[in-house]
mmCIF file of C-alpha atoms and ligand atoms in Angstrom:
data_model
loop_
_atom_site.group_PDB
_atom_site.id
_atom_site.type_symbol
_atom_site.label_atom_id
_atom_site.label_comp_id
_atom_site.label_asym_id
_atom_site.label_seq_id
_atom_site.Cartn_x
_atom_site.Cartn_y
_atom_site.Cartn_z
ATOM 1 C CA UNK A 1 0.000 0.000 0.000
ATOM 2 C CA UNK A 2 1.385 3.461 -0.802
ATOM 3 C CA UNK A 3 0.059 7.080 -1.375
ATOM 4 C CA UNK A 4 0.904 6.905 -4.792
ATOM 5 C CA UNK A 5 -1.708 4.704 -5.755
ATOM 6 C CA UNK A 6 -3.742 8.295 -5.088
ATOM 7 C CA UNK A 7 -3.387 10.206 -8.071
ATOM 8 C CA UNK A 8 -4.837 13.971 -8.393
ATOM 9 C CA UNK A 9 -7.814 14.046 -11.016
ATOM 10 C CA UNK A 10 -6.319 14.729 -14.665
ATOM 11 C CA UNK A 11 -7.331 13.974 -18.473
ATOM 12 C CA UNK A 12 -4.781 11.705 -18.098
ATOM 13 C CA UNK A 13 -5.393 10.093 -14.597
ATOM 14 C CA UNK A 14 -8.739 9.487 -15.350
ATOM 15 C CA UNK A 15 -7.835 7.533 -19.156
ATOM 16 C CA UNK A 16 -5.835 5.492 -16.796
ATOM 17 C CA UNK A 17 -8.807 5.230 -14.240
ATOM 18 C CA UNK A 18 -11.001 4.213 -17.010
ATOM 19 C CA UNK A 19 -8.308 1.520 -18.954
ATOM 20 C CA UNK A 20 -7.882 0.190 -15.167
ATOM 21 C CA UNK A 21 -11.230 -0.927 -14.838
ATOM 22 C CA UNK A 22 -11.921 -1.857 -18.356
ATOM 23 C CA UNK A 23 -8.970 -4.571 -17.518
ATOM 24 C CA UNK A 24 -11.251 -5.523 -14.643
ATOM 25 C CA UNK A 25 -9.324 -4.284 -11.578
ATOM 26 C CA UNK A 26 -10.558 -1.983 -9.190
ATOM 27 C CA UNK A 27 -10.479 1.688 -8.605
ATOM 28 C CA UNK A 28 -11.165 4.453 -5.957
ATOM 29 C CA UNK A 29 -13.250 7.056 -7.168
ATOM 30 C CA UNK A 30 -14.744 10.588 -6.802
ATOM 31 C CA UNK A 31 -18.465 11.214 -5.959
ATOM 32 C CA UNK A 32 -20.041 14.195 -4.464
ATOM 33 C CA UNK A 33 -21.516 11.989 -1.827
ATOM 34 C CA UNK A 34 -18.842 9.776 -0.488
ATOM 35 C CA UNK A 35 -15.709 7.595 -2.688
ATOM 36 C CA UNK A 36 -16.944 4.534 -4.337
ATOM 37 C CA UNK A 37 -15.293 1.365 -5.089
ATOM 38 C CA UNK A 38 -15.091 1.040 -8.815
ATOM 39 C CA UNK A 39 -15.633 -2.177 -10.668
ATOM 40 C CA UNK A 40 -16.654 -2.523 -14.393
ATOM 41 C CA UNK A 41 -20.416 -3.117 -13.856
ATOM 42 C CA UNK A 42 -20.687 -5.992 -16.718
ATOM 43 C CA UNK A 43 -18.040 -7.918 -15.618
ATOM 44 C CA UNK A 44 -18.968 -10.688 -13.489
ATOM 45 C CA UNK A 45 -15.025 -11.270 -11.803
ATOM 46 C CA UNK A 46 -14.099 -7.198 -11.751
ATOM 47 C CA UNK A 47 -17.975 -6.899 -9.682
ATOM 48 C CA UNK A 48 -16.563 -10.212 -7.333
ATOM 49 C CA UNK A 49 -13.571 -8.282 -6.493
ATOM 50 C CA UNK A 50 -15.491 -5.542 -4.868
ATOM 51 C CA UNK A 51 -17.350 -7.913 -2.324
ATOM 52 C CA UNK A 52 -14.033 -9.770 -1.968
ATOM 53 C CA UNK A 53 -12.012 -6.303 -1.046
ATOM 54 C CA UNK A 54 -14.784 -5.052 1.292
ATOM 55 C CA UNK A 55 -15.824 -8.174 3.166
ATOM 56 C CA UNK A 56 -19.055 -7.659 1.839
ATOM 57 C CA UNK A 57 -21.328 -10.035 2.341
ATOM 58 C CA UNK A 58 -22.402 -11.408 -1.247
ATOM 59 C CA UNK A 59 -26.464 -10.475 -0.956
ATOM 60 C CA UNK A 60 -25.793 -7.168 -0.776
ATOM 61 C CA UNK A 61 -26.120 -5.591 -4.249
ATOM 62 C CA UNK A 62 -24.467 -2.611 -5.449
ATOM 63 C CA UNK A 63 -25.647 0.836 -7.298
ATOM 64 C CA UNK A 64 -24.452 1.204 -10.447
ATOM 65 C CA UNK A 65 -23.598 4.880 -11.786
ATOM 66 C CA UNK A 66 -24.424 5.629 -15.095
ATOM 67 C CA UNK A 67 -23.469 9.275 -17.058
ATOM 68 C CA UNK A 68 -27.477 10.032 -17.700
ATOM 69 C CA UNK A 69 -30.572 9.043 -17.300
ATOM 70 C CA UNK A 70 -30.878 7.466 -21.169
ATOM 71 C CA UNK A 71 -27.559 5.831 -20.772
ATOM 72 C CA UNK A 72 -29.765 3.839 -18.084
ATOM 73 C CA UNK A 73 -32.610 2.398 -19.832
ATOM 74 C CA UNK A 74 -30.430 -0.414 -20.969
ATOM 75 C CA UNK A 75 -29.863 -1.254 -17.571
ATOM 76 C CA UNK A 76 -33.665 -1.147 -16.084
ATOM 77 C CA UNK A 77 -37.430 -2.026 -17.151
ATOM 78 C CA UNK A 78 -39.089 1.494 -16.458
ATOM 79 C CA UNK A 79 -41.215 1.755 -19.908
ATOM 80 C CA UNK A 80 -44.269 0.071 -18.152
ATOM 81 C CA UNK A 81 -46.635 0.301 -16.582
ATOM 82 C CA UNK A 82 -47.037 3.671 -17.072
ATOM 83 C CA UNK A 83 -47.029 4.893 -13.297
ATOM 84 C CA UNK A 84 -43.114 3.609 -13.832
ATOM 85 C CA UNK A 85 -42.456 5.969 -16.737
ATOM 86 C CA UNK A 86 -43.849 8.548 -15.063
ATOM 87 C CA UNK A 87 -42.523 7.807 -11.540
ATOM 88 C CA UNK A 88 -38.714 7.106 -13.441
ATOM 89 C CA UNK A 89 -39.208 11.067 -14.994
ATOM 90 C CA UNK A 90 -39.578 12.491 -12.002
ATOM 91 C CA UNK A 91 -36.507 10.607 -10.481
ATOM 92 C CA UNK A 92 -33.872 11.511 -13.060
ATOM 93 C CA UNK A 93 -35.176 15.446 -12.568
ATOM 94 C CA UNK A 94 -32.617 15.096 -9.525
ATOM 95 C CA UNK A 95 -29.933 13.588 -11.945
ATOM 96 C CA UNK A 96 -27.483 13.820 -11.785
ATOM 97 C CA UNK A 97 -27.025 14.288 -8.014
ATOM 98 C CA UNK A 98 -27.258 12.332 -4.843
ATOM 99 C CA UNK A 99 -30.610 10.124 -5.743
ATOM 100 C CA UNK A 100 -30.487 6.753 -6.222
ATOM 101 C CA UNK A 101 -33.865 4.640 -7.695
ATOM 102 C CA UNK A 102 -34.353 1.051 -7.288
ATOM 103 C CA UNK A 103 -36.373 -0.258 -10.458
ATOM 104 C CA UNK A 104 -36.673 -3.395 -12.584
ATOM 105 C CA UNK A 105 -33.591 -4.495 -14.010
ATOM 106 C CA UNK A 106 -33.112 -6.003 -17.606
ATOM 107 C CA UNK A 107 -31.474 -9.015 -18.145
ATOM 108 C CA UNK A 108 -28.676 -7.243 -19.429
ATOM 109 C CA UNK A 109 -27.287 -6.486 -15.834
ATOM 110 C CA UNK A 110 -25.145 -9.484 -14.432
ATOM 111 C CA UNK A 111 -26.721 -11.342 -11.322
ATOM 112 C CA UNK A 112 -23.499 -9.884 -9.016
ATOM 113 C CA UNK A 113 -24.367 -7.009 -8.541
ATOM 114 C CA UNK A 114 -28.177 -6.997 -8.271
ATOM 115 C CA UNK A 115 -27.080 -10.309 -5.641
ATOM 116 C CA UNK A 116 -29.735 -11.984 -7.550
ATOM 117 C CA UNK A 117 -32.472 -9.703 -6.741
ATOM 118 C CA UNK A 118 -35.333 -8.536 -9.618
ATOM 119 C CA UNK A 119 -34.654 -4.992 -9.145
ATOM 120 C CA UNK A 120 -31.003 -2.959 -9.576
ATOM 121 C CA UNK A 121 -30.529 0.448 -7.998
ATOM 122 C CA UNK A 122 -28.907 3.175 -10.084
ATOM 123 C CA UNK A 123 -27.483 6.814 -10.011
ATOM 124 C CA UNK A 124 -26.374 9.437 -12.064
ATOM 125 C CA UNK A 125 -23.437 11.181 -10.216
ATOM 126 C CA UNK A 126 -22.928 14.767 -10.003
ATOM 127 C CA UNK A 127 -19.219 15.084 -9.458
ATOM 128 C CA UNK A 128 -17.420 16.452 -12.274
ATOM 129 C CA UNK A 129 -14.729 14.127 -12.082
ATOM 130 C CA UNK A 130 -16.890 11.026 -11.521
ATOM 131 C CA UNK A 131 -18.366 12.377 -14.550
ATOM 132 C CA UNK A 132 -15.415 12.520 -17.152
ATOM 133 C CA UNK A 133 -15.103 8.329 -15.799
ATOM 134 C CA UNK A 134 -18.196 7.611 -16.634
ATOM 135 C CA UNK A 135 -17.760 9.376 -19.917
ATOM 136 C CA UNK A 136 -14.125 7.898 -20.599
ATOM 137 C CA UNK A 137 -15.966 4.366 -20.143
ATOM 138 C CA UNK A 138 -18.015 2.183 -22.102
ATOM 139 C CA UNK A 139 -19.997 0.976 -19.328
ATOM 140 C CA UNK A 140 -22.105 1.807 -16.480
ATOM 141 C CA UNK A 141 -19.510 2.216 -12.551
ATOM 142 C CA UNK A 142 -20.688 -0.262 -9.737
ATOM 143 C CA UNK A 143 -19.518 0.915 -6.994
ATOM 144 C CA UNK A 144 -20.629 0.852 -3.518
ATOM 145 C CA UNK A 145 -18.894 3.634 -1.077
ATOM 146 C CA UNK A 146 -14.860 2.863 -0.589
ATOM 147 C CA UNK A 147 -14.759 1.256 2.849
ATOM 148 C CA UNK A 148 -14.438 -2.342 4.292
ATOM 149 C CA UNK A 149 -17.731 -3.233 5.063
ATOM 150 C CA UNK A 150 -19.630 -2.044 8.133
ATOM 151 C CA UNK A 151 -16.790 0.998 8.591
ATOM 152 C CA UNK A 152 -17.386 4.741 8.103
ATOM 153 C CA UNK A 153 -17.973 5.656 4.514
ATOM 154 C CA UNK A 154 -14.712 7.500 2.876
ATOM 155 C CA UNK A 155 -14.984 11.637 2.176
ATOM 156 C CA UNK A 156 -11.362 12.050 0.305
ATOM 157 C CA UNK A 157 -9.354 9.999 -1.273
ATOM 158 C CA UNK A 158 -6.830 9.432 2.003
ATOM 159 C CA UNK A 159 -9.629 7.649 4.135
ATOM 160 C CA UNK A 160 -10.077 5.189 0.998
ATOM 161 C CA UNK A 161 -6.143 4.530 1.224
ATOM 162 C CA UNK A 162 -6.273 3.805 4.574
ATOM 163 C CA UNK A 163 -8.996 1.629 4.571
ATOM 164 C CA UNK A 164 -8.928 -0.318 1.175
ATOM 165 C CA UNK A 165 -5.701 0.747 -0.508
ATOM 166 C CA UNK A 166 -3.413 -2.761 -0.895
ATOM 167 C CA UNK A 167 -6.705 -3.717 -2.863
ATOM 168 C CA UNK A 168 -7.232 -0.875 -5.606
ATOM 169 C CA UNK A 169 -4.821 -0.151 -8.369
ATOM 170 C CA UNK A 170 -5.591 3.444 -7.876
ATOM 171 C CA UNK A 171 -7.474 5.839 -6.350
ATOM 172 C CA UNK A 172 -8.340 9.123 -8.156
ATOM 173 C CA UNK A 173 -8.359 12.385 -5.878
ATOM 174 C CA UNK A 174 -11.353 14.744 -6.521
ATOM 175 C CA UNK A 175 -11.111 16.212 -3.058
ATOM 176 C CA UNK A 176 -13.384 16.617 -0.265
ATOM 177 C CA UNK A 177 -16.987 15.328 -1.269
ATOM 178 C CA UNK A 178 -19.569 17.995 -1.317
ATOM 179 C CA UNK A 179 -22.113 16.404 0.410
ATOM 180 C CA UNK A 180 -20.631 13.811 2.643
ATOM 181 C CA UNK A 181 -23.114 11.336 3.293
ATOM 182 C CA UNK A 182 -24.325 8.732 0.869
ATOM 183 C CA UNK A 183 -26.768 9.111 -1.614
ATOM 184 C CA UNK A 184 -31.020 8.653 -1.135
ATOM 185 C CA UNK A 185 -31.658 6.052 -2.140
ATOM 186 C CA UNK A 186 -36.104 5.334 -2.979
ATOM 187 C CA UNK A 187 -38.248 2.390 -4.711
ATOM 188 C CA UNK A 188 -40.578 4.074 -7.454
ATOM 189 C CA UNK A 189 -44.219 3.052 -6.136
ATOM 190 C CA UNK A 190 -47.489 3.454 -8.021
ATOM 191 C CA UNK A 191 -48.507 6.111 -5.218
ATOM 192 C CA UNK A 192 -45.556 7.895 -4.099
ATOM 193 C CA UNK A 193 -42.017 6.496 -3.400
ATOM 194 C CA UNK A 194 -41.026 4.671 -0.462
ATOM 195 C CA UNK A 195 -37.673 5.790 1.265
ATOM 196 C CA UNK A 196 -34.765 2.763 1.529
ATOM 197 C CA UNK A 197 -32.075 5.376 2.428
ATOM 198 C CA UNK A 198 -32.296 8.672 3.550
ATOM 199 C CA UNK A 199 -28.961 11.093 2.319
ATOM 200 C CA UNK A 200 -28.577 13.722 0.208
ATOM 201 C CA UNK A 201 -32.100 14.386 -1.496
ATOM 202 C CA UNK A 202 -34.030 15.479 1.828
ATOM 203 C CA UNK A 203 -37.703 13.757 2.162
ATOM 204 C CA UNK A 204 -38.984 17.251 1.788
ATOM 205 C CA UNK A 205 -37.546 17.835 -2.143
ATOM 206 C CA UNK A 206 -39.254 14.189 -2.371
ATOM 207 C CA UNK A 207 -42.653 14.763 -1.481
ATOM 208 C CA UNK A 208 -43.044 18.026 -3.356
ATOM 209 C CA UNK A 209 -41.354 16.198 -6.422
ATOM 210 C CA UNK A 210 -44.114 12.482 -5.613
ATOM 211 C CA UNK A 211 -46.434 13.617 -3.150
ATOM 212 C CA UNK A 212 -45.941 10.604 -0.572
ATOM 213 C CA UNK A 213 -43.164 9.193 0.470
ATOM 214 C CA UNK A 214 -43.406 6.506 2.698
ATOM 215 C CA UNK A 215 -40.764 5.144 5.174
ATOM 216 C CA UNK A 216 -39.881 1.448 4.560
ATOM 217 C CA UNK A 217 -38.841 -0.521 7.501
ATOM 218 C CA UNK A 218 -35.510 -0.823 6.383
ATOM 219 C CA UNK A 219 -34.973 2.574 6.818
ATOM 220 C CA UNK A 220 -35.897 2.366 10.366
ATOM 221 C CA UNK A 221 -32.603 1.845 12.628
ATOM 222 C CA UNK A 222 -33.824 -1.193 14.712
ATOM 223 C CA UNK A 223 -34.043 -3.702 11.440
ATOM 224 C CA UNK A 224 -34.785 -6.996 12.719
ATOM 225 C CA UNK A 225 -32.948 -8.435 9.798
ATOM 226 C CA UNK A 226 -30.001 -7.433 11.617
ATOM 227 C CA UNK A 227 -30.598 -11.166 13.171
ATOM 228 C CA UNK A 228 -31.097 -12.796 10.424
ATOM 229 C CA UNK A 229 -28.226 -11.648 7.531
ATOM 230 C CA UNK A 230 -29.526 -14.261 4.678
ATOM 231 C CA UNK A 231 -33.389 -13.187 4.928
ATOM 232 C CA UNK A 232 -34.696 -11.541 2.451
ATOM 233 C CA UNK A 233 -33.277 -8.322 2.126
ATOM 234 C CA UNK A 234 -35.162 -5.028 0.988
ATOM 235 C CA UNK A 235 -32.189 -2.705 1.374
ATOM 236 C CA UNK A 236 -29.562 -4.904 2.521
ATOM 237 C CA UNK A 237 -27.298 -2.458 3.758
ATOM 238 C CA UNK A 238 -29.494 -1.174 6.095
ATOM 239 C CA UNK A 239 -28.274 -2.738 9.243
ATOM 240 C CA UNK A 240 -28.597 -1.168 12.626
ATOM 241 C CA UNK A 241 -25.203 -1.263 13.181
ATOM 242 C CA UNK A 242 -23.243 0.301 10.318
ATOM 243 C CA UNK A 243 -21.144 3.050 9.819
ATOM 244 C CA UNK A 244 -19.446 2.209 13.226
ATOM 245 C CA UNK A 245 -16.222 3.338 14.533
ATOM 246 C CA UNK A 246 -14.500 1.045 16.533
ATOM 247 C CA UNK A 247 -14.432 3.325 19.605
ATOM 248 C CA UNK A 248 -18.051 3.426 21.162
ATOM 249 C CA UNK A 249 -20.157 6.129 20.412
ATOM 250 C CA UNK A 250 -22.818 8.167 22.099
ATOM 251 C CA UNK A 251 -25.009 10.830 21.906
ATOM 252 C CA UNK A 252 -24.504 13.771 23.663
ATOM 253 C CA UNK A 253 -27.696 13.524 25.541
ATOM 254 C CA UNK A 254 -27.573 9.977 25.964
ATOM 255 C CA UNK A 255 -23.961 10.595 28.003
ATOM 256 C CA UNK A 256 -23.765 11.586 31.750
ATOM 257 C CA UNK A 257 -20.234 13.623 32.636
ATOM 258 C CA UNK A 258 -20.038 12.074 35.560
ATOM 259 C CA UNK A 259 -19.879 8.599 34.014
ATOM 260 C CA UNK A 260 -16.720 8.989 32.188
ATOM 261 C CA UNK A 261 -14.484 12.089 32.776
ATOM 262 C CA UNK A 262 -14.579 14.841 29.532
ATOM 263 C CA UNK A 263 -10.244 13.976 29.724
ATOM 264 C CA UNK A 264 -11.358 10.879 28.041
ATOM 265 C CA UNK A 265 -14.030 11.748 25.849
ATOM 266 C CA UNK A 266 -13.967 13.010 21.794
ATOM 267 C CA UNK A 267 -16.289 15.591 21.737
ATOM 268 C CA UNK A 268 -17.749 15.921 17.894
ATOM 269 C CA UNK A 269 -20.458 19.297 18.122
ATOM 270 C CA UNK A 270 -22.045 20.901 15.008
ATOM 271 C CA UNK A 271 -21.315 24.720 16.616
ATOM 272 C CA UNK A 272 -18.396 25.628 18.148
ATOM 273 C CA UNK A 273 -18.435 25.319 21.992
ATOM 274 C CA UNK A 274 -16.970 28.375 24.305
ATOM 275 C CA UNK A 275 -13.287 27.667 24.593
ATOM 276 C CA UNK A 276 -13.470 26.593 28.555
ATOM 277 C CA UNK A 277 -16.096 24.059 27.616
ATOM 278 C CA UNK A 278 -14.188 22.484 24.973
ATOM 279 C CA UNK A 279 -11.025 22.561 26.898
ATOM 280 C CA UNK A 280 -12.914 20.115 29.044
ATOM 281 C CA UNK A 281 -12.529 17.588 26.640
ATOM 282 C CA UNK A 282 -10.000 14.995 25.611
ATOM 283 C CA UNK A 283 -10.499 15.996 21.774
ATOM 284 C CA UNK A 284 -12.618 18.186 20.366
ATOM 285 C CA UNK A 285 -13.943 19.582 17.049
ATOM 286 C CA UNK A 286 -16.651 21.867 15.461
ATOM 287 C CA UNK A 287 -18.298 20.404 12.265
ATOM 288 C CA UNK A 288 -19.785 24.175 11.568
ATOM 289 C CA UNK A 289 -18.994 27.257 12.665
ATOM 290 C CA UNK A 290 -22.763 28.361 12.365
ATOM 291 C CA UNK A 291 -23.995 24.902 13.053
ATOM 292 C CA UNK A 292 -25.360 24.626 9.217
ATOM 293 C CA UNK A 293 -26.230 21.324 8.933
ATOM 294 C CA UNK A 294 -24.862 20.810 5.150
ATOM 295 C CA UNK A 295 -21.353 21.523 6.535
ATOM 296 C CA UNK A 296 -22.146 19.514 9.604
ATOM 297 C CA UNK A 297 -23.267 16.522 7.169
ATOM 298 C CA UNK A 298 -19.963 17.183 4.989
ATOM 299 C CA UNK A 299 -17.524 16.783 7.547
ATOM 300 C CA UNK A 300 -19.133 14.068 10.208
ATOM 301 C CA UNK A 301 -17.661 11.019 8.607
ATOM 302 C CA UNK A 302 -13.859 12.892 8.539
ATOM 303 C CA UNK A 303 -14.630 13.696 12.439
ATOM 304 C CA UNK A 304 -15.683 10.402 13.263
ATOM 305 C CA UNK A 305 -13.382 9.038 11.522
ATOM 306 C CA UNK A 306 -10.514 11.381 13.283
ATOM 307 C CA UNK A 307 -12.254 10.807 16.700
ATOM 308 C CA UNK A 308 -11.743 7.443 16.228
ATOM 309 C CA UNK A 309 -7.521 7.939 16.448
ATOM 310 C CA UNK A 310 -7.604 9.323 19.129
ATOM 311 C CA UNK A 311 -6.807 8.128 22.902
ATOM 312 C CA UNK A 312 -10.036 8.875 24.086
ATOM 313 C CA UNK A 313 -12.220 5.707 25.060
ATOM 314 C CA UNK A 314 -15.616 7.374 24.099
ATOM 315 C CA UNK A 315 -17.391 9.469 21.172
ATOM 316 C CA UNK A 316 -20.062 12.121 22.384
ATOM 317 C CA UNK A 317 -21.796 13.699 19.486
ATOM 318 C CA UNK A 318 -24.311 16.475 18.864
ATOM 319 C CA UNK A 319 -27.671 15.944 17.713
ATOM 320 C CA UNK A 320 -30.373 17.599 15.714
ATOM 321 C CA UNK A 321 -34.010 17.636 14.296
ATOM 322 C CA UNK A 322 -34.426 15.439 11.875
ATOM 323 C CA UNK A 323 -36.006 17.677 8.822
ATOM 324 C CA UNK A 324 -33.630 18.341 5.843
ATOM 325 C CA UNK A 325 -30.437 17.117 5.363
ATOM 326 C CA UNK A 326 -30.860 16.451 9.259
ATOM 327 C CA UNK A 327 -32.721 13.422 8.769
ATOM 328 C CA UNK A 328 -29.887 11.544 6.853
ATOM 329 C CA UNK A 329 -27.443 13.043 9.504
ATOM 330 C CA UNK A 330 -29.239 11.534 12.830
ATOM 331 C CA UNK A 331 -29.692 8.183 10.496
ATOM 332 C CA UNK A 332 -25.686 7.809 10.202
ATOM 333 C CA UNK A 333 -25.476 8.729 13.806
ATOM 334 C CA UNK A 334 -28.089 6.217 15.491
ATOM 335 C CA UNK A 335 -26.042 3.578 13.179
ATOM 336 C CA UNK A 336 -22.625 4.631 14.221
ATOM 337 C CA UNK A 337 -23.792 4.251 18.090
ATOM 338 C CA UNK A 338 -25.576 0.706 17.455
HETATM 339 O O1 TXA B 401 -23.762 7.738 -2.318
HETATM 340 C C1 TXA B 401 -23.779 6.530 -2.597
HETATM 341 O O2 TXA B 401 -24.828 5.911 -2.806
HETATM 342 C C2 TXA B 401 -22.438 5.821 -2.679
HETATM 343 C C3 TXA B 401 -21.679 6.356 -3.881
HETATM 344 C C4 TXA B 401 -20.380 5.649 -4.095
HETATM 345 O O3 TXA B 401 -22.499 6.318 -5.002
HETATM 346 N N1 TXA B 401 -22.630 4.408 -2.749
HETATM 347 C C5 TXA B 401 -23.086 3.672 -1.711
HETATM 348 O O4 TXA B 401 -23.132 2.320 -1.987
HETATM 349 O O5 TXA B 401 -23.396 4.164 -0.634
HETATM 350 P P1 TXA B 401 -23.307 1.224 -0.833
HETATM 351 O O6 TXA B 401 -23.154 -0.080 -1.523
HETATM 352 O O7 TXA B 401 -22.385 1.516 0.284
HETATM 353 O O8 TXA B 401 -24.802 1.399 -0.408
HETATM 354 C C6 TXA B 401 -25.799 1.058 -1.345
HETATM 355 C C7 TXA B 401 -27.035 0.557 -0.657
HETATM 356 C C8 TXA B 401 -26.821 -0.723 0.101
HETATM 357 O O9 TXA B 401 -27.468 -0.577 1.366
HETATM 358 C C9 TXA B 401 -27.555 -1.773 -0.737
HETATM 359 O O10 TXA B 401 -28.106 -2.787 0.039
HETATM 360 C C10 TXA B 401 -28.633 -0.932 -1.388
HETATM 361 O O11 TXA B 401 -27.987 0.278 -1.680
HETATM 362 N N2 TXA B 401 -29.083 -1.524 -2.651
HETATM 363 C C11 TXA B 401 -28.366 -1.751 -3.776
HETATM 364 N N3 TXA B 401 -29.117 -2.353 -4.731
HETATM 365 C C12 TXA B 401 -30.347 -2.496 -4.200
HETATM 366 C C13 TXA B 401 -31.577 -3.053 -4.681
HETATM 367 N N4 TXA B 401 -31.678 -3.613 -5.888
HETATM 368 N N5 TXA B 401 -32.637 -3.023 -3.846
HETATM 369 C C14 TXA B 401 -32.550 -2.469 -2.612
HETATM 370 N N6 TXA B 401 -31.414 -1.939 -2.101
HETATM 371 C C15 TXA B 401 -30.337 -1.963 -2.872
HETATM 372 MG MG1 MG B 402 -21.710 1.654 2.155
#
């Protein structure tokens, strides 16, 4: 493993990206919400190498990216009934961004990265970078975010060396990712769409855009599938416990001071503290300066993440309303505590 294998975003660091993984080998990559793992969707051993590299277990599919909405429709069934059509419309209006749509697949998509399942989820990414990829290649980018499986998803291109970088051939540096947390992802319904993952898209920008969303039960923190890894699984990934450091983590008003001393704590707040407060802590940082919750939502996984190096025995985090981009934020939070 070595820092070279990052390589800053170029015309000619992103041919090699793209001739990479059109020789079926695996690449770090750019999105606006978090880095992906890059396979070439269509080919059954390149898609294997992802699960393999992650630890992921194998009926877990995998979004695939795609450069627009008609460079999809080989990919999925969305032409009937009409309710889909219409439903699929209203979906790619957020394209490209942080939406992903689970749909019908066609039988053009191999069985690896669906895991088998009648439906495939994909996304048309926003990030410029991610972009020129998917334009330098000839086919659509599975990737699931750039982590070993169950850790906290990567922001920049170091966190995906440090956590998966003996098993890429490169990793392409687009920076810091815009929004931070992992796309939405919805299934189109006949009267609304139901939520599987909430991120970037906020619930609110998908009601007014489908009227009613509902929220599945895999969206819900306390999964019961959790127990029970090979049942069948509506949005796999949704576990209770995901996204976990491997120091404990709590929130802040789920923590009494007297119960382990502030020396020993790692103190993650969306608003900076008053100076005497945060020298009460072991560690400390602000993920805003005005507690706006799109910064706070950009760097939580880099704080966690930093939190997590730290000598401190405990993580004590902030919380919020769920409304917004706030909903997405407490989501990755209850999972990170377990
Ligand atoms: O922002 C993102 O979505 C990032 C970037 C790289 O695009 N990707 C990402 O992938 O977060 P991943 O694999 O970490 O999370 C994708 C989630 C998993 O929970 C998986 O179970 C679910 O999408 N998923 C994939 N295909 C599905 C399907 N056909 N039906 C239901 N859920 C699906
Ligand atoms: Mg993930």
């Amino acid at each position: 493993m070595s820092s070279s294998k990052i390589k800053a975003a170029s015309n000619a660091s992103i041919a090699e990206a793209a001739s990479l993984l059109a020789d079926g080998q695996l690449v770090g990559v750019p999105t606006e919400t978090v880095y992906g793992l890059a396979a070439d969707a269509t080919n059954p051993v390149a898609v294997r190498k992802i699960f393999q590299a992650k630890g992921r277990p194998a009926n877990n599919p995998l979004i695939i990216h795609v450069d627009s909405p008609e460079s999809a429709r080989r990919w999925v069934h969305v032409d009937h009934p009409p309710w889909l059509a219409d439903q699929w419309q209203r979906a790619a209006a957020f394209w490209p961004g942080p939406l992903t749509v689970v749909v019908p697949r066609s039988a053009d998509v191999v069985d690896e990265v669906t895991a088998g399942a009648p439906t495939v989820a994909v996304r048309v990414p926003s990030h410029p970078v991610m972009r020129s990829l998917l334009a330098a290649c000839e086919f659509p980018i599975a990737a699931p975010s750039a982590n070993p499986s169950n850790y906290v998803s990567p922001t920049c291109a170091e966190h995906v060396r440090q956590g998966l970088g003996d098993k890429v051939a490169m990793i392409l540096d687009g920076g810091e990712c815009e929004c931070g947390l992992e796309s939405t992802i919805i299934r189109l319904r006949s009267d609304g769409v139901e939520l599987l993952r909430p991120g970037g898209i906020s619930v609110e920008q998908l009601q007014d855009a489908f009227g009613s969303v509902t929220l599945s039960q895999a969206a819900e923190k306390n999964d019961s599938r959790q127990s029970d890894p090979l049942a069948a699984m509506p949005a796999p990934g949704m576990l209770a416990k995901h996204y976990s450091p491997s120091k404990p983590l709590r929130i802040v008003d789920d923590w009494r001071s007297d119960e382990i001393d502030p020396s020993r704590v790692a103190r993650i707040v969306f608003a900076p503290l008053a100076d005497s407060e945060a020298a009460r802590f072991g560690w400390y940082r602000s993920l805003s300066q005005t507690g706006d919750l799109n910064e706070v939502a950009q760097h939580l996984f880099t704080a966690i993440r930093q939190a997590d190096t730290t000598g401190c025995e405990l993580i004590v985090i902030d919380r919020c309303e769920r409304s917004g981009i706030g909903r997405a934020i407490m989501d990755r939070i209850d999972r990170a505590a377990g």
